[in-house]
N, CA and C of each residue as an Amber inpcrd file, in Angstrom:
protein
   711
  53.6740000 -89.9800000-165.1200000  52.9610000 -90.2460000-166.3620000
  53.4710000 -91.5510000-166.9660000  52.5710000 -92.3400000-167.5210000
  52.9610000 -93.5560000-168.2100000  51.8680000 -93.9310000-169.1920000
  52.1370000 -94.9610000-169.9610000  51.1690000 -95.4730000-170.9170000
  50.6160000 -96.7960000-170.4350000  49.3980000 -97.0770000-170.8320000
  48.8120000 -98.3900000-170.6010000  49.0820000 -99.2590000-171.8190000
  49.4650000-100.5220000-171.5890000  49.5750000-101.4750000-172.6880000
  48.1630000-101.8710000-173.0900000  47.6730000-101.2510000-174.1410000
  46.2980000-101.4890000-174.5820000  46.1700000-102.8270000-175.3000000
  47.1370000-103.1540000-176.1550000  47.0610000-104.4090000-176.9140000
  48.4450000-104.8730000-177.3270000  48.5900000-106.1880000-177.4200000
  49.6940000-106.8110000-178.1380000  49.1100000-107.2270000-179.4810000
  49.6020000-106.6110000-180.5630000  48.9750000-106.7650000-181.8710000
  49.8510000-107.5310000-182.8480000  49.2160000-108.4320000-183.5810000
  49.8700000-109.2130000-184.6220000  49.7470000-108.5000000-185.9600000
  50.8300000-108.4640000-186.7460000  50.6980000-108.1780000-188.1700000
  49.9860000-109.3750000-188.7930000  48.8910000-109.1450000-189.4980000
  48.0880000-110.2660000-189.9830000  47.7170000-110.0810000-191.4450000
  47.9860000-111.0980000-192.2600000  47.5100000-111.0920000-193.6410000
  46.0040000-111.3190000-193.6950000  45.5000000-112.1540000-192.7750000
  44.0720000-112.4340000-192.6760000  43.6470000-112.2670000-191.2110000
  43.3370000-111.0290000-190.8010000  43.0470000-110.7710000-189.3870000
  41.9220000-111.6290000-188.8080000  40.8550000-111.8190000-189.5610000
  39.7380000-112.6080000-189.0400000  40.1530000-114.0450000-188.7770000
  40.8900000-114.6220000-189.7100000  41.3160000-116.0090000-189.5500000
  42.2720000-116.1600000-188.3760000  43.2220000-115.2400000-188.2560000
  44.2060000-115.3430000-187.1800000  43.5460000-115.1040000-185.8210000
  42.6100000-114.1600000-185.7640000  41.8890000-113.9200000-184.5160000
  41.0690000-115.1470000-184.1270000  40.4600000-115.8160000-185.1060000
  39.6970000-117.0340000-184.8310000  40.5960000-118.1100000-184.2330000
  41.7950000-118.2380000-184.7690000  42.7410000-119.2250000-184.2330000
  43.0510000-118.9460000-182.7710000  43.4870000-117.7260000-182.4660000
  43.9040000-117.4230000-181.1010000  42.7250000-117.4030000-180.1460000
  41.5510000-117.0000000-180.5990000  40.3660000-117.0780000-179.7410000
  40.0860000-118.5210000-179.3680000  40.2600000-119.4420000-180.3300000
  40.0300000-120.8490000-180.0520000  41.0690000-121.4580000-179.1400000
  42.3310000-121.1080000-179.3480000  43.4060000-121.6580000-178.5060000
  43.2740000-121.1710000-177.0690000  42.9530000-119.8860000-176.9030000
  42.9780000-119.2620000-175.5860000  41.6070000-119.1210000-174.9420000
  40.5410000-119.4150000-175.7030000  39.1940000-119.2790000-175.1570000
  38.7970000-117.8380000-174.9220000  39.1080000-116.9570000-175.8840000
  38.8780000-115.5230000-175.7220000  37.6540000-115.0540000-176.5050000
  37.0790000-113.9410000-176.0360000  35.9460000-113.3100000-176.6910000
  36.3970000-112.0930000-177.4830000  35.6570000-111.7860000-178.5170000
  35.9590000-110.6290000-179.3560000  35.5410000-109.3410000-178.6590000
  36.3700000-108.3190000-178.7830000  36.0530000-107.0030000-178.2290000
  35.2810000-106.1880000-179.2580000  34.4800000-105.2690000-178.7850000
  33.7260000-104.3830000-179.6660000  34.5510000-103.1580000-180.0160000
  34.2460000-102.5770000-181.1590000  34.7690000-101.2650000-181.4960000
  36.2240000-101.2080000-181.8790000  36.7680000-102.2620000-182.5000000
  38.1420000-102.1960000-182.9700000  38.3060000-101.1780000-184.0790000
  39.3070000-100.3050000-183.9690000  39.5160000 -99.2690000-184.9790000
  40.1980000 -99.8120000-186.2210000  40.9660000-100.8810000-186.0610000
  41.8150000-101.3390000-187.1530000  42.0190000-102.8420000-186.9970000
  41.2920000-103.6450000-187.7710000  41.4240000-105.0840000-187.6560000
  40.4780000-105.6510000-186.6110000  40.9150000-106.7080000-185.9430000
  40.1060000-107.4410000-184.9720000  40.8090000-107.4050000-183.6280000
  40.0280000-107.3110000-182.5450000  40.5910000-107.2690000-181.2040000
  39.8930000-108.2880000-180.3210000  40.6750000-109.0120000-179.5190000
  40.1510000-109.9640000-178.5540000  40.4300000-109.4730000-177.1460000
  39.5090000-109.7740000-176.2280000  39.7190000-109.4840000-174.8140000
  40.5610000-110.5970000-174.2180000  41.7440000-110.2750000-173.7200000
  42.6450000-111.3300000-173.2560000  42.2120000-111.9360000-171.9290000
  41.4650000-111.1890000-171.1230000  41.0750000-111.6910000-169.8200000
  42.2370000-111.8260000-168.8570000  43.3730000-111.2080000-169.1840000
  44.5760000-111.3520000-168.3770000  44.6770000-110.2250000-167.3580000
  45.2270000-110.5170000-166.1810000  45.3560000-109.5030000-165.1380000
  46.2150000-108.3260000-165.5680000  47.0840000-108.5300000-166.5550000
  47.9210000-107.4310000-167.0380000  47.1040000-106.3850000-167.7950000
  45.8920000-106.7270000-168.2200000  44.9580000-105.7330000-168.7210000
  44.9980000-105.4280000-170.2010000  45.8080000-106.1330000-170.9850000
  45.9040000-105.8290000-172.4110000  44.9380000-106.6820000-173.2310000
  44.7950000-106.3170000-174.4940000  44.0110000-107.0810000-175.4540000
  44.9600000-107.7170000-176.4750000  44.4070000-108.5680000-177.3220000
  45.1340000-109.0860000-178.4770000  44.5530000-108.4500000-179.7250000
  45.4090000-107.8360000-180.5240000  44.9770000-107.1830000-181.7520000
  45.5030000-107.9170000-182.9820000  44.7580000-107.8120000-184.0650000
  45.1420000-108.4380000-185.3320000  44.9250000-107.3880000-186.4130000
  46.0210000-106.7410000-186.8100000  45.9530000-105.6100000-187.7340000
  46.3380000-106.0530000-189.1330000  45.5770000-105.6080000-190.1360000
  45.9210000-105.9960000-191.5120000  47.2930000-105.4800000-191.9040000
  48.0900000-106.3390000-192.5020000  49.4530000-105.9930000-192.8910000
  49.8570000-106.8000000-194.1090000  50.6470000-106.1790000-194.9740000
  51.2100000-106.8810000-196.1290000  52.6510000-107.3060000-195.8840000
  53.1400000-107.0510000-194.6770000  54.5290000-107.3860000-194.3620000
  54.7650000-108.8870000-194.5360000  55.9300000-109.2310000-195.0240000
  56.2850000-110.6370000-195.2510000  57.2320000-111.0940000-194.1460000
  56.9410000-112.2410000-193.5760000  57.7790000-112.7980000-192.5180000
  59.0420000-113.3780000-193.1360000  60.2080000-112.8760000-192.6840000
  61.4770000-113.2990000-193.2670000  62.3850000-114.0020000-192.2690000
  61.9910000-114.0300000-190.9910000  62.8260000-114.6570000-189.9590000
  61.9420000-114.9770000-188.7660000  62.5170000-115.6330000-187.7940000
  61.7990000-115.9710000-186.5650000  61.3370000-114.6990000-185.8590000
  60.1340000-114.7220000-185.3120000  59.6100000-113.5690000-184.5980000
  60.5170000-113.1870000-183.4350000  60.6100000-111.8830000-183.1860000
  61.3150000-111.4080000-181.9910000  60.4440000-111.5380000-180.7490000
  59.1290000-111.5670000-180.9230000  58.1910000-111.6470000-179.8080000
  57.3310000-112.8920000-179.9810000  57.1590000-113.6530000-178.9060000
  56.2650000-114.8070000-178.9870000  55.6720000-115.0900000-177.6080000
  54.5210000-115.7600000-177.6070000  53.8580000-116.1100000-176.3570000
  54.3620000-117.4390000-175.8190000  54.5030000-117.5040000-174.4910000
  54.7260000-118.7480000-173.7710000  53.4320000-119.0740000-173.0270000
  52.7710000-120.1500000-173.4370000  51.5260000-120.5640000-172.8080000
  51.8290000-121.5720000-171.7070000  51.1710000-121.4340000-170.5710000
  51.4660000-122.2610000-169.4180000  50.5670000-123.4990000-169.3680000
  50.9750000-124.4610000-168.5580000  50.2190000-125.6940000-168.3580000
  50.2550000-126.0430000-166.8690000  49.1280000-126.5430000-166.3550000
  49.0760000-126.9500000-164.9550000  49.3510000-128.4380000-164.7860000
  49.3650000-129.1850000-165.9000000  49.6040000-130.6250000-165.8380000
  50.0610000-131.0950000-167.2120000  50.6890000-132.2780000-167.3010000
  51.0460000-132.8170000-168.6200000  49.8340000-132.9790000-169.5260000
  48.6970000-133.3390000-168.9410000  47.4820000-133.5060000-169.7390000
  47.0380000-132.1780000-170.3380000  47.1030000-131.1180000-169.5370000
  46.7030000-129.8070000-170.0520000  47.6580000-129.3470000-171.1570000
  48.9490000-129.6140000-171.0040000  49.9010000-129.2610000-172.0560000
  49.5450000-129.9870000-173.3490000  49.2670000-131.2860000-173.2710000
  48.8990000-132.0470000-174.4620000  47.5910000-131.5350000-175.0600000
  46.6340000-131.1650000-174.2120000  45.3570000-130.6500000-174.7060000
  45.5320000-129.3160000-175.4330000  46.3640000-128.4350000-174.8900000
  46.6090000-127.1470000-175.5440000  47.2700000-127.3410000-176.8990000
  48.2560000-128.2390000-176.9540000  48.9370000-128.5200000-178.2210000
  47.9480000-129.1050000-179.2260000  47.1470000-130.0670000-178.8030000
  46.1870000-130.6930000-179.7110000  45.1580000-129.6890000-180.2090000
  44.6780000-128.8200000-179.3280000  43.6960000-127.8100000-179.7280000
  44.2930000-126.8610000-180.7630000  45.5200000-126.4380000-180.5320000
  46.1760000-125.5330000-181.4820000  46.3700000-126.2030000-182.8350000
  46.7990000-127.4650000-182.8400000  46.9940000-128.1710000-184.1090000
  45.6740000-128.3410000-184.8480000  44.6110000-128.6360000-184.1230000
  43.2910000-128.7790000-184.7540000  42.8260000-127.4750000-185.3920000
  43.2410000-126.3370000-184.8200000  42.8340000-125.0270000-185.3270000
  43.7380000-124.5100000-186.4370000  44.8050000-125.2400000-186.7640000
  45.6460000-124.8360000-187.8880000  47.0920000-124.5610000-187.5690000
  47.5360000-124.8070000-186.3280000  48.9490000-124.6440000-185.9920000
  49.7650000-125.7900000-186.5740000  51.0740000-125.6220000-186.5240000
  51.9970000-126.6790000-186.9340000  53.1900000-126.6630000-185.9890000
  53.8810000-127.8040000-185.9110000  55.1110000-127.8500000-185.1230000
  56.1810000-126.9960000-185.8050000  57.0310000-126.3640000-184.9990000
  58.0710000-125.4680000-185.5270000  59.4070000-125.8030000-184.8930000
  60.4470000-125.6500000-185.6750000  61.8170000-125.8780000-185.2040000
  62.5240000-124.5330000-185.1040000  62.8360000-124.1370000-183.8670000
  63.5720000-122.8880000-183.6500000  64.9250000-123.1780000-183.0070000
  65.3610000-124.4260000-183.1510000  66.6350000-124.8290000-182.5850000
  66.5380000-125.4980000-181.2390000  65.3200000-125.8210000-180.7860000
  65.1570000-126.4890000-179.5000000  65.7050000-127.9230000-179.5670000
  66.1040000-128.4310000-178.4110000  66.6080000-129.7970000-178.3300000
  65.4870000-130.7960000-178.6220000  65.8180000-131.9630000-179.1910000
  64.7720000-132.9540000-179.5070000  63.9820000-133.4090000-178.2900000
  64.6150000-133.3940000-177.1080000  63.9370000-133.8480000-175.9040000
  63.4470000-132.6790000-175.0440000  63.2820000-131.5090000-175.6500000
  62.8140000-130.3380000-174.9070000  61.4470000-130.6210000-174.2870000
  61.2420000-130.1320000-173.0670000  59.9840000-130.3840000-172.3740000
  58.8790000-129.4190000-172.7900000  59.2330000-128.3120000-173.4310000
  58.2190000-127.4190000-173.9830000  57.9980000-127.7680000-175.4550000
  56.8420000-127.3670000-175.9720000  56.4850000-127.6590000-177.3570000
  56.4380000-126.3470000-178.1290000  57.1240000-126.2880000-179.2550000
  57.1600000-125.0880000-180.0840000  56.2230000-125.2980000-181.2690000
  55.3080000-124.3600000-181.4420000  54.3420000-124.3940000-182.5310000
  54.3880000-123.0720000-183.2870000  53.7400000-123.0420000-184.4350000
  53.5540000-121.8000000-185.1890000  52.0860000-121.7050000-185.5670000
  51.5210000-120.5140000-185.4660000  50.1140000-120.3250000-185.8110000
  49.9320000-120.3370000-187.3300000  48.7140000-120.1970000-187.8440000
  48.5060000-120.3130000-189.2950000  49.2660000-119.3100000-190.1570000
  49.7770000-118.2240000-189.5690000  50.5830000-117.2730000-190.3380000
  52.0650000-117.3500000-189.9660000  52.4470000-118.4180000-189.2630000
  53.8550000-118.6540000-188.9870000  54.4050000-118.0250000-187.7370000
  53.5760000-117.3850000-186.9150000  54.0500000-116.7850000-185.6690000
  54.3220000-117.8810000-184.6470000  55.5710000-117.9720000-184.1920000
  55.9450000-119.0210000-183.2640000  55.3570000-118.7660000-181.8640000
  55.0620000-119.8390000-181.1490000  54.7090000-119.7420000-179.7380000
  55.0570000-121.0590000-179.0590000  55.1790000-121.0210000-177.7400000
  55.5740000-122.1970000-176.9760000  54.4650000-122.5930000-176.0080000
  54.2980000-123.8930000-175.8320000  53.4270000-124.4230000-174.7860000
  54.3600000-125.0180000-173.7380000  54.4200000-124.3590000-172.5940000
  55.4150000-124.6680000-171.5630000  54.9280000-125.8300000-170.6980000
  55.8620000-126.6440000-170.2800000  55.5630000-127.7770000-169.4200000
  55.0880000-127.2990000-168.0480000  54.3370000-128.1310000-167.3210000
  53.9220000-127.7510000-165.9670000  55.1220000-127.6520000-165.0310000
  54.9320000-126.8760000-163.9630000  55.9730000-126.7590000-162.9490000
  56.9470000-125.6290000-163.1620000  56.6860000-124.7290000-164.1290000
  57.5710000-123.6040000-164.3670000  57.3190000-122.5410000-163.2910000
  58.2230000-122.4220000-162.3420000  58.0110000-121.5400000-161.1980000
  57.9740000-120.0680000-161.6060000  58.7630000-119.6830000-162.6090000
  58.8310000-118.2760000-163.0110000  57.4920000-117.7910000-163.5460000
  56.7260000-118.6750000-164.1820000  55.4530000-118.2890000-164.7920000
  54.2510000-118.6460000-163.9190000  54.4980000-119.1370000-162.7170000
  53.3970000-119.5230000-161.8300000  52.5210000-118.3190000-161.5200000
  51.2150000-118.4930000-161.6630000  50.2780000-117.4300000-161.3430000
  50.1160000-116.3630000-162.4000000  50.7740000-116.5110000-163.5530000
  50.7190000-115.4810000-164.5960000  49.5360000-115.6630000-165.5420000
  48.8280000-116.7910000-165.4540000  47.7210000-117.0440000-166.3640000
  48.1580000-117.8930000-167.5360000  47.2000000-118.1850000-168.4300000
  47.4890000-119.0360000-169.5870000  48.5770000-118.4230000-170.4690000
  48.4940000-117.1190000-170.7300000  49.5920000-116.4400000-171.4350000
  50.6040000-116.0500000-170.3610000  51.5050000-116.9770000-170.0610000
  52.4290000-116.7480000-168.9620000  53.4280000-115.6530000-169.2390000
  53.9260000-115.6190000-170.4800000  54.9310000-114.6160000-170.8260000
  54.8040000-114.2230000-172.2830000  55.1430000-112.9880000-172.5490000
  55.4680000-112.5480000-173.8940000  56.9810000-112.4930000-173.9250000
  57.5800000-113.5010000-174.5400000  59.0360000-113.6310000-174.5610000
  59.5890000-112.8780000-175.7590000  60.5000000-111.9530000-175.4920000
  61.0160000-111.0610000-176.5290000  62.5210000-111.2430000-176.6840000
  62.9790000-111.1530000-177.9050000  64.4080000-111.0470000-178.1620000
  64.7670000-109.5790000-178.0110000  65.6880000-109.2720000-177.1130000
  66.0030000-107.8710000-176.9230000  67.0310000-107.6370000-175.8490000
  67.5220000-106.4230000-175.8100000  68.6240000-106.0320000-174.9340000
  68.1330000-105.7020000-173.5310000  69.0780000-105.6370000-172.6110000
  68.7800000-105.1800000-171.2620000  68.2280000-103.7550000-171.2990000
  68.8020000-102.9210000-172.1780000  68.3650000-101.5280000-172.2690000
  66.9010000-101.4240000-172.6720000  66.4430000-102.3090000-173.5510000
  65.0540000-102.2260000-173.9830000  64.1160000-102.6990000-172.8720000
  64.5840000-103.6390000-172.0440000  63.8000000-104.0190000-170.8770000
  63.6220000-102.8490000-169.9240000  64.7100000-102.1020000-169.6870000
  64.6170000-100.9130000-168.8450000  63.6800000 -99.8680000-169.4610000
  63.7720000 -99.7090000-170.7870000  62.9120000 -98.7410000-171.4660000
  61.4410000 -99.0660000-171.2280000  61.0620000-100.3380000-171.4440000
  59.6490000-100.6930000-171.3180000  59.1850000-100.6650000-169.8680000
  60.0800000-100.9130000-168.9300000  59.7130000-100.7810000-167.5280000
  59.3020000 -99.3470000-167.2190000  60.0880000 -98.3940000-167.7220000
  59.7670000 -96.9800000-167.5120000  58.5630000 -96.5450000-168.3390000
  58.4560000 -97.0450000-169.5690000  57.3670000 -96.6290000-170.4510000
  56.0120000 -97.0300000-169.8830000  55.9230000 -98.2490000-169.3550000
  54.6480000 -98.7680000-168.8820000  54.4360000 -98.5910000-167.3790000
  55.5170000 -98.2680000-166.6530000  55.4040000 -98.2130000-165.2080000
  55.2720000 -99.5930000-164.5850000  55.8010000-100.6110000-165.2730000
  55.8050000-101.9820000-164.7510000  57.1620000-102.2570000-164.1270000
  57.2140000-102.7320000-162.8990000  58.5160000-102.9670000-162.2550000
  59.2590000-104.1560000-162.8530000  60.5710000-104.1010000-162.7400000
  61.4110000-105.2320000-163.1130000  61.1950000-106.3650000-162.1140000
  60.9580000-107.5730000-162.6390000  60.8490000-108.7470000-161.7830000
  62.0050000-109.7190000-162.0420000  62.8770000-109.3680000-162.9880000
  64.0950000-110.1290000-163.2490000  65.0890000-109.2050000-163.9320000
  66.3380000-109.2260000-163.4750000  67.3900000-108.4120000-164.0790000
  68.7190000-109.0730000-163.7520000  69.1520000-109.9820000-164.6160000
  70.3440000-110.7650000-164.3350000  70.9710000-111.2320000-165.6440000
  72.3010000-111.1240000-165.7420000  73.0380000-111.5980000-166.9180000
  72.4660000-111.0350000-168.2200000  72.0860000-109.7460000-168.1850000
  71.5410000-109.0150000-169.3330000  70.1460000-109.4920000-169.7440000
  69.5500000-110.3870000-168.9720000  68.1600000-110.7810000-169.1800000
  67.2730000-109.9720000-168.2470000  66.1380000-109.5040000-168.7570000
  65.2290000-108.6950000-167.9530000  63.8010000-109.1910000-168.1200000
  62.9650000-108.8480000-167.1600000  61.5350000-109.1450000-167.2480000
  60.7830000-108.1090000-166.4340000  59.5910000-107.7650000-166.9040000
  58.7170000-106.8470000-166.1960000  57.3390000-107.4800000-166.0670000
  56.5580000-106.9680000-165.1300000  55.1970000-107.4610000-164.9380000
  54.3380000-106.3330000-164.4090000  53.0980000-106.2820000-164.8530000
  52.1650000-105.2880000-164.3440000  52.0240000-105.4140000-162.8380000
  51.8540000-104.3020000-162.1310000  51.5820000-104.3850000-160.6910000
  50.3360000-105.2040000-160.3720000  49.4590000-105.3620000-161.3810000
  48.2440000-106.1570000-161.1870000  48.4750000-107.6470000-161.3970000
  49.6870000-108.0160000-161.8300000  49.9840000-109.4100000-162.1140000
  49.7680000-109.7270000-163.5730000  49.6000000-111.0050000-163.8780000
  49.3640000-111.4280000-165.2560000  50.6540000-111.6520000-166.0200000
  50.5370000-111.6280000-167.3350000  51.6390000-111.9430000-168.2390000
  52.9060000-111.1560000-167.9160000  54.0360000-111.8540000-167.8580000
  55.3340000-111.2020000-167.7700000  55.8580000-110.9350000-169.1800000
  56.5600000-109.8310000-169.3490000  57.2460000-109.5490000-170.6060000
  58.7320000-109.7110000-170.3380000  59.3970000-110.5700000-171.1160000
  60.7960000-110.9090000-170.8670000  61.6540000-110.5770000-172.0820000
  62.9400000-110.2730000-171.8110000  63.9190000-110.0300000-172.8760000
  65.1460000-110.8780000-172.5930000  65.6470000-111.5700000-173.6150000
  66.6890000-112.5690000-173.4300000  68.1100000-112.0770000-173.5610000
  68.3100000-110.7790000-173.8230000  69.6700000-110.2620000-173.9460000
  70.2660000-110.4770000-175.3290000  71.5120000-110.0320000-175.5520000
  72.1560000-110.1230000-176.8590000  72.5330000-111.5670000-177.1870000
  72.7860000-111.8250000-178.5020000  72.6910000-110.9040000-179.6350000
  71.2520000-110.7550000-180.1040000  70.9660000-109.6480000-180.7600000
  69.6190000-109.3550000-181.2350000  69.3710000-110.0450000-182.5700000
  68.2460000-110.7480000-182.6540000  67.8890000-111.4120000-183.9030000
  67.5230000-110.3710000-184.9620000  67.6140000-110.7270000-186.2510000
  67.2380000-109.7790000-187.2990000  65.7510000-109.4650000-187.2580000
  65.4040000-108.3230000-187.8080000  64.0020000-107.9170000-187.9100000
  63.2640000-108.9320000-188.7790000  62.1890000-109.5610000-188.2590000
  61.4950000-110.5780000-189.0500000  60.5600000-110.0180000-190.1060000
  60.3760000-108.7020000-190.1200000  59.4710000-108.1030000-191.0960000
  58.0260000-108.1320000-190.6500000  57.5460000-109.2570000-190.1800000
  56.1600000-109.4660000-189.7400000  56.2360000-110.0210000-188.3240000
  55.6050000-109.3370000-187.3660000  55.8370000-109.6980000-185.9650000
  54.6530000-109.2600000-185.1170000  54.8590000-109.2440000-183.8090000
  53.9180000-108.7050000-182.8530000  54.4220000-107.3410000-182.4030000
  53.4810000-106.4620000-182.0150000  53.8220000-105.0900000-181.6430000
  52.9800000-104.6440000-180.4620000  53.4610000-103.6240000-179.7530000
  52.7250000-103.0430000-178.6420000  51.8880000-101.8600000-179.1430000
  50.6510000-101.7850000-178.6580000  49.7930000-100.6200000-178.8340000
  49.5790000 -99.9940000-177.4670000  49.9800000 -98.7380000-177.3060000
  49.8820000 -98.0490000-176.0300000  48.7660000 -97.0170000-176.0580000
  48.1650000 -96.7930000-174.9040000  47.2090000 -95.6990000-174.7280000
  47.7500000 -94.7840000-173.6390000  47.9140000 -93.4910000-173.9320000
  48.4470000 -92.5780000-172.9150000  47.4250000 -92.3150000-171.8210000
  47.9220000 -92.1050000-170.6050000  47.0390000 -91.7570000-169.4940000
  46.4780000 -90.3570000-169.6440000  47.2050000 -89.5090000-170.3540000
  46.7580000 -88.1180000-170.5030000  46.9500000 -87.7040000-171.9560000
  47.6600000 -86.6470000-172.2060000  47.8180000 -86.0850000-173.5430000
  48.7270000 -86.9620000-174.3990000  48.2740000 -87.2610000-175.6140000
  49.0490000 -88.1330000-176.4910000  50.4010000 -87.5280000-176.8440000
  50.4240000 -86.2680000-177.2390000  51.6800000 -85.6600000-177.6600000
  52.6720000 -85.5690000-176.5150000  52.1840000 -85.2570000-175.3180000
  53.0750000 -85.2050000-174.1630000  53.6630000 -86.5840000-173.8790000
  52.8490000 -87.6090000-174.0560000  53.3560000 -88.9590000-173.8180000
  54.3610000 -89.3660000-174.8890000  54.1180000 -88.9680000-176.1270000
  55.0980000 -89.2430000-177.1900000  56.4310000 -88.5970000-176.8470000
  56.4020000 -87.3660000-176.3960000  57.6420000 -86.6800000-176.0460000
  58.3400000 -87.3790000-174.8760000  57.5750000 -87.8640000-173.8980000
  58.1800000 -88.5850000-172.7830000  58.8640000 -89.8550000-173.2710000
  58.2010000 -90.6030000-174.1530000  58.7850000 -91.8370000-174.6700000
  60.0450000 -91.5480000-175.4850000  60.0370000 -90.4460000-176.2390000
  61.2340000 -90.0570000-176.9780000  62.3810000 -89.7440000-176.0220000
  62.0660000 -89.1210000-174.8990000  63.1060000 -88.7920000-173.9250000
  63.6780000 -90.0410000-173.2550000  62.9080000 -91.1360000-173.2650000
  63.3750000 -92.4000000-172.6870000  64.2170000 -93.2140000-173.6560000
  64.2230000 -92.8040000-174.9400000  65.0400000 -93.5170000-175.9130000
  64.3100000 -94.0290000-177.1260000  63.0030000 -93.7600000-177.2240000
  62.2650000 -94.1460000-178.4270000  62.6590000 -93.2490000-179.5930000
  62.3240000 -93.7050000-180.8120000  62.5630000 -92.9240000-182.0210000
  61.2500000 -92.7480000-182.7630000  61.0880000 -91.5540000-183.3380000
  59.8610000 -91.2570000-184.0720000  59.9560000 -91.8220000-185.4900000
  58.9150000 -92.5280000-185.9110000  58.8710000 -93.0890000-187.2600000
  57.8360000 -92.4130000-188.1400000  56.9360000 -91.6400000-187.5510000
  55.9240000 -90.9600000-188.3490000  54.5410000 -91.4000000-187.9600000
  53.5220000 -90.9200000-188.6920000  52.1530000 -91.3360000-188.3830000
  51.9490000 -92.8140000-188.6890000  51.1850000 -93.4760000-187.8430000
  50.9130000 -94.8940000-188.0560000  49.9000000 -95.0680000-189.1720000
  49.9420000 -96.2250000-189.8110000  48.9730000 -96.5410000-190.8520000
  47.5970000 -96.7360000-190.2360000  46.5580000 -96.4100000-190.9880000
  45.2010000 -96.6520000-190.5380000  44.3910000 -95.3900000-190.3270000
  45.0210000 -94.2350000-190.2470000  44.2760000 -92.9970000-190.1420000
  43.5120000 -92.8410000-188.8380000  43.9540000 -93.5100000-187.7560000
  43.2400000 -93.4460000-186.4860000  43.9010000 -92.4890000-185.5040000
  44.8510000 -91.6860000-185.9860000  45.5090000 -90.7220000-185.1310000
  46.6580000 -91.2780000-184.3200000  47.0090000 -92.5490000-184.5130000
  48.1090000 -93.1500000-183.7650000  49.4430000 -92.6090000-184.2540000
  50.4250000 -92.6030000-183.3650000  51.7900000 -92.1790000-183.6840000
  52.6770000 -93.4170000-183.6480000  53.4970000 -93.5810000-184.6740000
  54.3600000 -94.7490000-184.7990000  55.7510000 -94.4090000-184.2820000
  56.2220000 -95.2030000-183.3060000  57.5480000 -95.0360000-182.7350000
  58.2950000 -96.3650000-182.7980000  59.5890000 -96.3220000-182.4820000
  60.3900000 -97.5370000-182.3400000  61.1000000 -97.4800000-180.9980000
  61.1950000 -98.6270000-180.3320000  61.9100000 -98.6790000-179.0630000
  63.4220000 -98.7150000-179.3120000  64.2590000 -98.7190000-178.2800000
  65.7090000 -98.6540000-178.5070000  66.2970000 -99.8090000-179.3110000
  65.5830000-100.9310000-179.4200000  66.0370000-102.0410000-180.2670000
  65.4650000-101.9840000-181.6780000  64.6870000-100.9400000-181.9790000
  64.1440000-100.7770000-183.3180000  62.7990000-101.4320000-183.5480000
  62.1440000-101.9420000-182.4970000  60.8350000-102.5630000-182.6490000
  59.7470000-101.4930000-182.7260000  58.9300000-101.5560000-183.7510000
  57.8650000-100.5780000-183.9250000  56.7680000-100.7650000-182.8770000
  56.2150000 -99.6400000-182.3970000  55.0240000 -99.6790000-181.5530000
  54.2020000 -98.4290000-181.8070000  52.9470000 -98.4620000-181.4060000
  52.0300000 -97.3610000-181.6670000  51.5730000 -96.7240000-180.3580000
  51.4690000 -95.4020000-180.3910000  50.8320000 -94.6620000-179.3100000
  49.4930000 -94.1980000-179.8350000  48.4280000 -94.7840000-179.3140000
  47.0760000 -94.4750000-179.7760000  46.6020000 -93.1780000-179.1620000
  45.4700000 -92.6970000-179.6400000  44.8330000 -91.5560000-179.0050000
  44.2260000 -91.9870000-177.6800000  44.0420000 -91.0510000-176.7870000
  43.4970000 -91.3640000-175.4660000  42.1000000 -91.9550000-175.5930000
  41.8010000 -93.0020000-174.8210000  40.4960000 -93.6810000-174.8750000
  39.6350000 -93.2420000-173.7130000
């Protein structure tokens, strides 16, 4: 038994505006029938969507989760950066070196993301959203590998990464120390393969913690992973 990663969802003060930004940057189409906020079809082999859920949470620190966007050439990297800036992004300083070959930006609500230089072998073949890079422990990488049934594709020096058997975006964790909770971040939305309650109990046995019913009245259950990151277990689709 495992869960499907249904969506990577942003806490959004203005879901429509933020969805418009990411649809423009990534060339994505809107999905029908979103229960809460706006949903985009990612078109990624990993099979997830992008969600934008209304939230009043205030961003107080750098996000623990951010996207690494890939480039096939220097021209494509410059085009992606220019497109994002035209849509409302801004350059961001997260401590990168002045001569860093990747470009760090923040979307209109301050969510950081990177546009990676061409030639990155680790992200080759992963698609435009090459990685969801997460701040987190080795233990949380193991947890999500078991939760999603995605095998480890990197496990070294307390850094871990997993990838869907179908390919697509890799999810990576950089090891300790853990950054503070930013208050406003990205989150996982899971759909159980079978019974929701049975899947919740399985996730609890793997090390998740129960936080209570999720906001929105859609029957979702709110949990936290071993590093304290909130995620939702939706009802079966």
